[in-house]
Short mmCIF file of C-alpha atoms in Angstrom, two decimals:
data_model
loop_
_atom_site.label_atom_id
_atom_site.label_comp_id
_atom_site.label_asym_id
_atom_site.label_seq_id
_atom_site.Cartn_x
_atom_site.Cartn_y
_atom_site.Cartn_z
CA MET M 16 0.00 0.00 0.00
CA PRO M 17 1.29 3.51 -0.79
CA GLY M 18 1.91 5.98 1.97
CA MET M 19 0.65 9.53 1.96
CA LEU M 20 1.80 13.08 1.27
CA TYR M 21 0.94 15.66 3.91
CA LEU M 22 1.11 19.38 3.13
CA VAL M 23 2.00 21.05 6.40
CA PRO M 24 1.98 24.87 6.67
CA THR M 25 4.74 26.40 8.77
CA PRO M 26 4.85 29.75 10.61
CA ILE M 27 5.43 32.84 8.46
CA GLY M 28 7.27 34.52 11.31
CA ASN M 29 6.04 33.61 14.76
CA LEU M 30 6.94 30.02 15.68
CA GLY M 31 4.04 29.99 18.13
CA ASP M 32 1.66 29.78 15.16
CA ILE M 33 2.48 26.10 14.56
CA SER M 34 -0.59 24.03 15.43
CA ALA M 35 -0.82 20.89 17.54
CA ARG M 36 -2.04 18.97 14.50
CA CYS M 37 0.98 20.09 12.45
CA ARG M 38 3.32 18.98 15.23
CA GLN M 39 1.59 15.61 15.44
CA THR M 40 1.89 15.15 11.67
CA PHE M 41 5.61 15.92 11.80
CA ALA M 42 6.02 13.37 14.60
CA GLN M 43 4.24 10.62 12.66
CA ALA M 44 5.97 11.18 9.31
CA ASP M 45 8.71 8.91 8.00
CA PHE M 46 10.53 11.83 6.39
CA ILE M 47 10.16 15.53 5.57
CA ALA M 48 10.68 17.16 2.17
CA ALA M 49 11.81 20.74 2.76
CA GLU M 50 12.48 23.78 0.59
CA ASP M 51 15.48 24.62 2.81
CA THR M 52 16.46 21.88 5.25
CA ARG M 53 18.28 24.40 7.47
CA VAL M 54 15.11 26.42 8.00
CA THR M 55 13.04 23.30 8.70
CA LEU M 56 15.67 21.97 11.11
CA LYS M 57 15.25 25.10 13.25
CA LEU M 58 11.50 24.46 13.40
CA LEU M 59 12.01 20.80 14.32
CA ASN M 60 14.43 21.83 17.09
CA TYR M 61 11.78 24.24 18.39
CA LEU M 62 9.27 21.35 18.41
CA GLU M 63 11.89 19.02 19.96
CA LEU M 64 11.53 16.55 17.08
CA LYS M 65 14.05 14.67 14.98
CA LYS M 66 13.13 13.51 11.50
CA PRO M 67 15.02 12.65 8.29
CA LEU M 68 15.06 15.60 5.90
CA VAL M 69 15.33 15.60 2.12
CA SER M 70 15.76 18.67 -0.06
CA TYR M 71 12.98 19.65 -2.46
CA TYR M 72 13.06 23.07 -4.12
CA GLU M 73 12.70 24.77 -7.50
CA HIS M 74 16.10 23.83 -8.90
CA ASN M 75 16.14 20.16 -7.87
CA LYS M 76 12.43 19.27 -8.12
CA ALA M 77 12.88 17.38 -11.41
CA GLU M 78 15.22 14.90 -9.70
CA SER M 79 13.97 15.03 -6.12
CA GLY M 80 10.24 14.80 -6.91
CA PRO M 81 10.25 11.31 -8.48
CA ARG M 82 12.48 9.98 -5.67
CA ILE M 83 10.01 11.25 -3.08
CA VAL M 84 7.09 9.72 -4.99
CA SER M 85 8.93 6.38 -5.15
CA ARG M 86 9.43 6.34 -1.39
CA ILE M 87 5.76 7.12 -0.77
CA LEU M 88 4.70 4.35 -3.17
CA ASP M 89 6.86 2.00 -1.10
CA GLY M 90 4.69 2.84 1.92
CA GLU M 91 6.43 5.80 3.57
CA THR M 92 4.63 8.92 4.76
CA CYS M 93 6.09 12.25 3.65
CA VAL M 94 5.48 15.75 5.00
CA LEU M 95 6.08 18.58 2.52
CA VAL M 96 6.97 22.02 3.87
CA SER M 97 8.09 25.33 2.39
CA ASP M 98 10.26 27.83 4.25
CA ALA M 99 7.13 29.60 5.49
CA GLY M 100 3.39 29.37 4.96
CA SER M 101 1.43 26.79 3.01
CA PRO M 102 3.40 24.55 0.64
CA ALA M 103 2.32 24.45 -3.03
CA ILE M 104 1.19 28.11 -2.93
CA SER M 105 3.56 30.11 -5.17
CA ASP M 106 5.92 27.23 -4.47
CA PRO M 107 7.35 24.19 -6.35
CA GLY M 108 5.31 21.95 -4.05
CA GLU M 109 2.48 22.18 -6.61
CA ASP M 110 4.54 19.94 -8.90
CA LEU M 111 5.02 17.30 -6.20
CA VAL M 112 1.29 17.32 -5.47
CA ARG M 113 0.62 16.76 -9.18
CA LEU M 114 3.10 13.86 -9.32
CA CYS M 115 1.47 12.24 -6.30
CA ALA M 116 -2.03 12.69 -7.74
CA GLU M 117 -0.93 11.10 -11.01
CA ALA M 118 0.56 8.16 -9.08
CA GLY M 119 -2.64 7.62 -7.08
CA ILE M 120 -1.03 8.77 -3.82
CA PRO M 121 -3.46 10.38 -1.33
CA VAL M 122 -2.62 14.00 -0.48
CA CYS M 123 -3.76 15.67 2.76
CA ALA M 124 -3.51 19.45 3.13
CA ILE M 125 -3.52 20.72 6.71
CA PRO M 126 -4.76 24.29 7.25
CA GLY M 127 -2.53 26.85 8.89
CA PRO M 128 -0.41 29.97 8.33
CA CYS M 129 -0.69 31.60 4.91
CA ALA M 130 0.71 35.08 4.22
CA LEU M 131 -1.79 36.03 1.54
CA VAL M 132 -4.85 35.33 3.70
CA THR M 133 -3.27 37.01 6.74
CA ALA M 134 -2.52 40.15 4.70
CA LEU M 135 -5.90 40.28 2.98
CA SER M 136 -7.90 39.94 6.17
CA ALA M 137 -6.25 42.99 7.77
CA SER M 138 -5.83 45.08 4.60
CA ALA M 139 -9.08 47.05 4.99
CA LEU M 140 -9.72 46.38 1.29
CA PRO M 141 -12.64 44.28 -0.06
CA THR M 142 -12.24 40.59 0.81
CA GLY M 143 -15.36 39.10 -0.78
CA ARG M 144 -13.64 38.46 -4.12
CA PHE M 145 -9.89 38.40 -4.61
CA CYS M 146 -7.17 36.88 -6.78
CA PHE M 147 -3.66 35.80 -5.86
CA GLU M 148 -1.01 36.81 -8.41
CA GLY M 149 2.14 35.69 -6.55
CA PHE M 150 5.50 37.11 -7.62
CA LEU M 151 5.74 39.19 -10.79
CA SER M 152 8.19 37.99 -13.43
CA ILE M 153 11.57 39.72 -13.58
CA ASN M 154 11.33 39.52 -17.37
CA LYS M 155 10.19 42.96 -18.46
CA LYS M 156 7.96 41.74 -21.31
CA SER M 157 6.24 39.05 -19.21
CA ARG M 158 5.85 41.47 -16.33
CA GLN M 159 4.20 44.08 -18.54
CA ALA M 160 1.87 41.51 -20.08
CA HIS M 161 0.86 40.30 -16.60
CA LEU M 162 -0.01 43.81 -15.42
CA THR M 163 -1.82 44.66 -18.65
CA SER M 164 -4.02 41.58 -18.21
CA LEU M 165 -5.04 42.91 -14.79
CA LYS M 166 -5.87 46.45 -15.88
CA ASN M 167 -9.64 45.93 -15.60
CA GLU M 168 -9.55 43.35 -12.78
CA GLN M 169 -12.22 44.32 -10.26
CA ARG M 170 -11.24 41.82 -7.56
CA THR M 171 -8.72 42.71 -4.86
CA MET M 172 -5.29 41.53 -6.04
CA ILE M 173 -2.54 40.06 -3.86
CA PHE M 174 1.16 39.94 -4.74
CA TYR M 175 4.35 38.85 -2.97
CA GLU M 176 7.48 40.97 -3.25
CA ALA M 177 11.03 41.13 -1.91
CA PRO M 178 12.28 44.41 -0.42
CA HIS M 179 14.96 45.06 -3.06
CA LYS M 180 12.35 44.82 -5.84
CA LEU M 181 9.54 46.69 -4.08
CA LEU M 182 10.09 50.20 -5.45
CA ALA M 183 10.32 49.02 -9.05
CA THR M 184 7.11 47.04 -8.58
CA LEU M 185 5.29 50.01 -7.07
CA ASN M 186 6.36 52.20 -9.99
CA ASP M 187 5.10 49.58 -12.42
CA PHE M 188 1.81 49.38 -10.50
CA ALA M 189 1.39 53.17 -10.56
CA GLN M 190 1.95 53.23 -14.31
CA ALA M 191 -0.43 50.31 -14.96
CA PHE M 192 -3.24 51.19 -12.53
CA GLY M 193 -2.78 54.90 -11.80
CA PRO M 194 -1.19 56.61 -8.76
CA GLY M 195 -4.53 57.00 -7.00
CA ARG M 196 -5.26 53.26 -6.72
CA LYS M 197 -5.46 52.08 -3.08
CA ILE M 198 -2.92 49.60 -1.76
CA THR M 199 -2.07 48.04 1.59
CA LEU M 200 1.57 47.05 2.00
CA CYS M 201 1.93 44.32 4.62
CA ARG M 202 5.43 43.89 5.99
CA GLU M 203 7.04 41.30 8.28
CA LEU M 204 3.74 39.57 9.04
CA THR M 205 3.46 37.98 12.52
CA LYS M 206 6.98 39.20 13.37
CA LEU M 207 8.16 41.84 15.84
CA HIS M 208 8.08 44.68 13.30
CA GLU M 209 4.80 43.74 11.60
CA GLU M 210 3.35 46.69 9.70
CA TYR M 211 0.27 47.47 7.60
CA TYR M 212 0.71 50.61 5.49
CA ARG M 213 -2.61 51.61 3.91
CA THR M 214 -2.13 54.25 1.23
CA THR M 215 -2.22 54.91 -2.54
CA LEU M 216 0.28 53.78 -5.15
CA GLY M 217 1.57 57.33 -5.67
CA GLU M 218 2.10 57.91 -1.95
CA ALA M 219 3.72 54.49 -1.57
CA VAL M 220 6.27 55.31 -4.30
CA THR M 221 7.14 58.56 -2.53
CA HIS M 222 7.40 56.90 0.87
CA TYR M 223 9.67 54.05 -0.19
CA THR M 224 11.81 56.34 -2.33
CA GLU M 225 12.61 58.27 0.85
CA THR M 226 12.61 55.23 3.19
CA PRO M 227 14.30 52.08 1.83
CA PRO M 228 12.00 49.06 2.37
CA ARG M 229 12.96 46.25 4.73
CA GLY M 230 11.50 42.78 5.18
CA GLU M 231 9.27 40.65 3.01
CA PHE M 232 6.10 42.25 1.65
CA VAL M 233 2.60 41.16 0.75
CA LEU M 234 0.94 43.75 -1.49
CA VAL M 235 -2.85 43.96 -1.39
CA LEU M 236 -4.05 46.09 -4.28
CA ALA M 237 -7.58 47.39 -4.75
CA GLY M 238 -9.38 46.24 -7.87
CA ALA M 239 -10.65 48.52 -10.61
CA GLU M 240 -13.93 50.32 -9.95
CA GLU M 241 -16.93 48.87 -11.71
CA VAL M 242 -17.89 50.92 -14.76
CA PRO M 243 -21.68 51.34 -14.91
CA ASP M 244 -23.38 50.35 -18.14
CA GLU M 245 -24.29 53.31 -20.32
CA ALA M 246 -28.00 53.94 -20.54
CA PRO M 247 -29.38 53.16 -24.01
CA THR M 248 -30.48 56.03 -26.21
CA MET M 249 -34.12 56.54 -27.12
CA GLU M 250 -33.29 55.35 -30.64
CA GLN M 251 -31.85 52.10 -29.26
CA ALA M 252 -34.88 51.63 -27.00
CA VAL M 253 -37.23 52.06 -29.98
CA ALA M 254 -35.26 49.35 -31.81
CA LEU M 255 -35.73 47.04 -28.80
CA VAL M 256 -39.48 47.69 -28.84
CA GLN M 257 -39.65 46.93 -32.56
CA ALA M 258 -37.77 43.66 -31.99
CA LYS M 259 -40.30 42.65 -29.35
CA LEU M 260 -43.16 43.59 -31.67
CA SER M 261 -41.65 41.20 -34.23
CA ASP M 262 -41.70 38.52 -31.52
CA GLY M 263 -45.47 38.94 -31.20
CA LEU M 264 -45.83 41.28 -28.21
CA SER M 265 -48.42 44.03 -28.30
CA LYS M 266 -47.14 47.59 -28.59
CA LYS M 267 -48.32 48.39 -25.08
CA ASP M 268 -46.58 45.37 -23.53
CA ALA M 269 -43.40 45.86 -25.56
CA VAL M 270 -43.09 49.52 -24.52
CA LYS M 271 -43.80 48.67 -20.89
CA LEU M 272 -41.15 45.92 -20.86
CA VAL M 273 -38.42 47.99 -22.59
CA ALA M 274 -39.14 51.03 -20.40
CA LYS M 275 -38.60 48.84 -17.34
CA GLU M 276 -35.37 47.36 -18.74
CA THR M 277 -33.86 50.71 -19.79
CA GLY M 278 -35.21 53.07 -17.15
CA LEU M 279 -36.67 55.36 -19.80
CA ALA M 280 -40.05 57.03 -19.29
CA LYS M 281 -42.83 54.83 -20.66
CA ASN M 282 -44.87 57.68 -22.18
CA ALA M 283 -41.84 59.21 -23.90
CA LEU M 284 -40.82 55.82 -25.28
CA TYR M 285 -44.36 55.14 -26.57
CA GLU M 286 -44.40 58.50 -28.36
CA ALA M 287 -40.97 57.76 -29.89
CA VAL M 288 -42.24 54.43 -31.19
CA LEU M 289 -45.26 56.15 -32.79
CA GLN M 290 -42.97 58.74 -34.38
CA ALA M 291 -40.78 55.97 -35.84
CA GLU M 292 -43.84 54.34 -37.42
CA ARG M 293 -44.97 57.47 -39.21
#
């Protein structure tokens, strides 16, 4: 019988955020696949656990992934972790999950720390609908295409960014979405110097030009405002009435229905229809 792959989220800053269930899963695993074994070893020491560690990250996933799958198929239980937060989210773990799914290996995701959800919930921006965009490409053409595709996005958007790239990203945002667009910059989440800076893109550029950014950032960007549909002209409304007349409706019913749909005055629309028939 094959074993199982567990996706275990790890603290994004405060080690106290590790849950009892996550600790229990670590304790029961045969081995742990880690993005950086040194980072995971510190967490295991904090939990007073000792477990075999194997390296699994972006540049070795092609070789390491199949080896991990083979061990699980032989009956071992593996825990996958990233350096912080939920594995497989903006992380090469998604490829290991796919390999396991293709091999018929059960995958169990345990809930826990996730930077994007933490940032969104305290951003003071709309949370009902949002999209996660991860890290922007460093390739200028791909980066521009990504931002252009989001120009009319009405959902709140969430990005990750490193401090040394932050100012360039904010300038690109301001050019793509306008300097007045609202943004919440979330820095060092759950750590000692945690900060939520709620501002506009233009003000953020000014601030971080004068004050070099420090720490890892989650950027929560307001979506585009909904553009109301333009009201139809009287000429267009008359055409709608005529179409409904062709469908068999009486003139009275057609005018009443189109007036309700368009918000135009019923009497004025009826007169316009009569004028068009003359």
